[in-house]
XYZ file of C-alpha atoms in Angstrom:
303
model
C 22.130 3.688 6.549
C 23.479 5.523 9.553
C 27.175 6.275 9.670
C 28.304 3.916 12.411
C 31.955 3.693 13.453
C 33.333 0.194 13.229
C 34.929 -1.353 16.261
C 35.271 -4.499 18.286
C 32.035 -6.373 18.871
C 33.457 -7.235 22.293
C 33.319 -3.567 23.307
C 29.975 -2.162 22.094
C 28.496 1.084 23.300
C 25.254 0.718 25.268
C 22.143 1.569 23.265
C 18.965 2.589 25.053
C 15.934 0.325 24.387
C 14.160 3.095 22.463
C 16.800 2.883 19.702
C 17.952 -0.731 19.977
C 18.102 -2.511 16.601
C 15.933 0.266 15.164
C 17.796 1.094 11.957
C 17.613 -1.203 8.932
C 20.036 -0.894 6.022
C 18.067 -0.316 2.796
C 21.072 0.334 0.535
C 20.211 -2.581 -1.753
C 16.835 -1.011 -2.563
C 18.433 1.964 -4.268
C 18.401 2.194 -8.093
C 21.175 0.054 -9.566
C 22.722 3.151 -11.164
C 23.504 4.725 -7.779
C 23.503 1.795 -5.334
C 26.834 0.519 -4.037
C 27.784 -3.031 -4.959
C 26.556 -5.969 -2.898
C 30.077 -6.547 -1.585
C 30.301 -2.975 -0.320
C 26.828 -3.100 1.265
C 27.450 -6.383 3.072
C 30.878 -5.240 4.271
C 29.507 -1.951 5.594
C 26.506 -3.623 7.207
C 28.629 -6.173 9.076
C 31.139 -3.519 10.176
C 28.302 -1.338 11.475
C 26.481 -4.174 13.185
C 29.635 -5.385 14.920
C 30.911 -1.884 15.737
C 30.613 0.303 18.820
C 27.141 1.524 17.855
C 26.085 -1.833 16.471
C 23.189 -1.969 18.895
C 21.398 0.526 16.645
C 21.616 -1.711 13.602
C 18.647 -3.860 12.638
C 18.177 -5.901 9.490
C 19.824 -6.045 6.121
C 17.033 -5.315 3.632
C 17.517 -7.449 0.527
C 15.498 -7.745 -2.696
C 14.848 -11.378 -3.606
C 16.611 -10.805 -6.938
C 19.855 -9.984 -5.103
C 19.645 -12.733 -2.495
C 22.106 -15.117 -4.255
C 24.741 -12.370 -4.417
C 24.180 -11.483 -0.758
C 24.514 -15.124 0.297
C 27.739 -15.428 -1.689
C 29.184 -12.293 -0.104
C 28.158 -13.307 3.412
C 29.778 -16.702 2.929
C 32.972 -14.960 1.826
C 32.828 -12.589 4.799
C 32.222 -15.344 7.406
C 30.157 -13.180 9.811
C 30.459 -13.677 13.555
C 26.718 -14.357 13.698
C 23.899 -14.536 11.142
C 22.639 -11.349 9.525
C 18.989 -10.593 10.240
C 17.223 -10.332 6.889
C 14.246 -8.399 5.554
C 13.399 -10.051 2.233
C 11.762 -7.716 -0.293
C 9.685 -9.393 -2.987
C 10.687 -7.906 -6.343
C 10.304 -11.020 -8.500
C 6.686 -12.007 -7.741
C 5.105 -13.858 -4.831
C 5.802 -17.171 -6.538
C 9.519 -16.686 -5.910
C 9.104 -16.376 -2.142
C 9.218 -20.113 -1.231
C 12.497 -20.647 -3.086
C 14.021 -17.501 -1.580
C 13.002 -18.500 1.946
C 14.312 -22.009 1.355
C 17.670 -20.488 0.469
C 17.621 -18.358 3.618
C 16.658 -21.214 5.941
C 19.307 -23.473 4.381
C 22.011 -20.928 5.205
C 21.142 -20.439 8.852
C 24.755 -19.717 9.778
C 24.634 -16.675 7.488
C 21.033 -15.428 7.575
C 18.027 -15.250 9.893
C 14.728 -14.306 8.193
C 12.746 -11.580 9.931
C 10.229 -10.208 7.427
C 8.952 -10.759 3.907
C 7.961 -7.415 2.387
C 5.971 -6.734 -0.758
C 4.064 -3.993 -2.523
C 0.309 -4.441 -2.756
C -1.885 -3.901 -5.802
C -4.204 -0.864 -5.646
C -7.231 -3.089 -5.037
C -5.604 -5.277 -2.392
C -8.170 -7.548 -0.813
C -8.398 -10.421 1.630
C -7.771 -13.048 -1.050
C -4.488 -11.446 -2.081
C -3.432 -10.988 1.542
C -4.289 -14.617 2.286
C -1.992 -15.637 -0.549
C 0.802 -13.602 1.016
C 0.222 -15.333 4.342
C 0.394 -18.746 2.691
C 3.888 -17.978 1.412
C 5.223 -16.596 4.719
C 5.902 -19.000 7.623
C 4.603 -18.188 11.095
C 8.007 -17.153 12.446
C 8.436 -14.515 9.733
C 6.422 -11.274 9.650
C 4.610 -10.331 6.421
C 4.956 -6.608 5.606
C 2.741 -5.077 2.919
C 3.012 -1.633 1.336
C -0.277 -0.423 -0.154
C 0.334 1.905 -3.082
C 0.010 5.564 -2.099
C -1.908 7.719 -4.623
C -0.687 10.886 -6.287
C -1.169 14.108 -4.367
C -4.649 15.590 -4.658
C -6.373 12.304 -5.460
C -8.910 12.285 -2.636
C -10.682 9.152 -3.809
C -7.331 7.399 -4.193
C -6.310 8.485 -0.703
C -9.450 6.970 0.786
C -8.787 3.733 -1.090
C -5.162 3.737 0.118
C -6.185 4.175 3.756
C -8.785 1.437 3.390
C -6.024 -0.826 2.055
C -3.814 0.058 5.042
C -6.656 -0.964 7.354
C -7.206 -4.237 5.475
C -3.508 -5.064 5.692
C -3.470 -4.408 9.452
C -6.731 -6.272 10.080
C -5.375 -9.291 8.214
C -2.423 -9.527 10.590
C 0.183 -8.120 8.221
C 2.299 -5.052 8.968
C 1.387 -2.024 6.816
C 4.324 -0.088 5.398
C 4.828 3.489 4.226
C 7.664 5.018 2.233
C 8.794 8.340 3.700
C 11.482 9.214 1.177
C 13.221 8.238 -2.007
C 14.867 9.566 -5.150
C 11.718 11.306 -6.417
C 9.924 14.226 -4.808
C 6.691 12.218 -4.947
C 8.296 9.555 -2.741
C 7.970 11.961 0.209
C 4.398 12.036 1.561
C 2.881 15.118 3.115
C 2.750 15.240 6.906
C -1.027 14.907 6.840
C -0.738 11.678 4.848
C 1.815 10.228 7.269
C -0.569 11.031 10.119
C -3.479 9.394 8.299
C -1.375 6.296 7.673
C -0.464 6.029 11.352
C -4.106 6.422 12.363
C -5.245 3.745 9.909
C -2.529 1.301 10.925
C -2.941 1.789 14.656
C -6.726 1.696 14.793
C -7.052 -1.513 12.825
C -4.178 -3.799 13.741
C -2.723 -5.429 16.823
C 0.824 -5.342 15.475
C 3.041 -2.528 14.334
C 3.703 -0.365 11.334
C 6.765 -0.104 9.114
C 8.455 2.968 7.643
C 11.179 3.170 5.030
C 13.131 5.955 3.364
C 13.992 8.124 6.365
C 17.252 10.000 5.904
C 17.301 12.487 8.796
C 17.294 12.298 12.587
C 15.062 15.401 12.799
C 12.748 16.787 10.131
C 14.071 19.376 7.714
C 11.719 22.027 6.355
C 10.943 22.245 2.626
C 13.589 23.725 0.352
C 14.111 24.208 -3.369
C 15.650 20.734 -3.666
C 13.169 19.040 -1.308
C 9.834 20.873 -1.704
C 8.066 18.567 0.758
C 10.824 18.618 3.339
C 12.507 15.515 4.730
C 10.988 13.371 7.457
C 12.957 12.646 10.613
C 13.421 9.504 12.682
C 12.739 11.178 16.026
C 9.619 12.843 14.622
C 8.140 9.479 13.731
C 8.962 7.970 17.117
C 7.462 10.946 18.971
C 4.319 10.852 16.833
C 3.807 7.173 17.639
C 4.361 7.877 21.333
C 1.696 10.600 21.291
C -0.780 8.531 19.302
C -0.452 5.566 21.644
C -0.992 7.856 24.653
C 2.351 7.153 26.344
C 3.957 10.556 25.787
C 3.588 13.293 28.385
C 3.395 15.917 25.642
C -0.038 17.554 25.254
C 0.713 18.438 21.635
C -0.896 16.481 18.757
C 0.968 13.853 16.753
C 0.941 16.020 13.629
C 2.971 18.623 15.519
C 5.573 15.956 16.293
C 5.801 15.042 12.605
C 6.302 18.718 11.678
C 8.704 19.639 14.477
C 12.222 20.747 13.521
C 13.368 21.221 17.131
C 15.522 18.181 17.808
C 16.148 19.078 21.442
C 12.422 19.272 22.139
C 11.821 15.862 20.584
C 14.797 14.332 22.387
C 13.581 15.632 25.765
C 10.134 14.214 25.143
C 11.500 10.795 24.220
C 14.027 10.846 27.049
C 11.177 11.138 29.548
C 9.324 8.045 28.346
C 9.149 5.392 31.093
C 10.282 1.853 30.374
C 6.765 0.507 29.737
C 6.076 3.354 27.318
C 9.270 2.658 25.385
C 8.257 -0.976 25.055
C 4.853 0.028 23.708
C 6.328 2.455 21.179
C 8.786 -0.137 19.892
C 6.002 -2.711 19.599
C 4.274 -0.317 17.201
C 7.488 0.766 15.478
C 9.914 -2.160 15.629
C 12.224 -1.096 12.770
C 12.799 1.776 10.330
C 14.413 1.512 6.927
C 16.999 4.256 6.587
C 18.375 5.378 3.251
C 22.122 5.164 2.743
C 22.759 8.897 2.792
C 24.535 9.279 6.139
C 22.420 10.192 9.137
C 25.224 11.078 11.541
C 25.539 9.391 14.874
C 26.827 12.769 16.050
C 23.249 14.109 15.911
C 22.036 11.490 18.377
C 25.042 12.114 20.624
C 24.478 15.875 20.545
C 20.826 15.384 21.502
C 21.785 13.176 24.458
C 20.225 10.003 23.056
C 23.582 8.269 22.667
C 26.575 8.480 25.003
């Protein structure tokens, strides 16, 4: 999650619409061996959300298996307003009704936003219909089709077909852009293909998780595929939806390491264009390694 200074919720800093409520906290999705405790995650999330830069903060992403502990900690913390929740299915679709019942029964603590699950390799309409049956109309179903190993061309075609099926069915397709393993980071060309598949088939948006940089970092010995950046993804979506003034292709935006160039491009988006970009990209899951607010300030995107 981004490093956000805590402060009085009565004195928040203004956040431009392009970044408002953009950043979700995915700390609870980290491996148990390295993840902070639920108490620490909830405390940090509430402090960030109610702090000066709280307008950046989106949902608390919570696996269904950890929901009871999160509810307990929220009750102990007595938040000023309910936490917006992204519920991740890690205990089977059959557990979703009970989990949602728990969330709806604690409306002073939690507001459900999405139900997110991984899809089987052969995801089809029947499976997606089952997901829809478990998710009420006011909650968005988010589905992550399994991405194949690098070099598997047939698997890549099947993955993109699954992304299209998810979007066509009215669910939000999801991609993982980072994680503890090198294979968790997709190549730029695969990110571009995912965006094309999601945008050409659906009327809703797309979801991305695992971003841990504001601007892309080039490959290194420790990160052979590089590290994807938040501004790169936003700029790519703006170009692909035709609202950016840049003549450069979306793949160039995904590969760009010039933060000032990306910031200038995004700063020039008119209000209607910003609204369109955020309709496509409503939230991003950001890994807990700090992505400094100072970067956004330095680039002129935060005051």
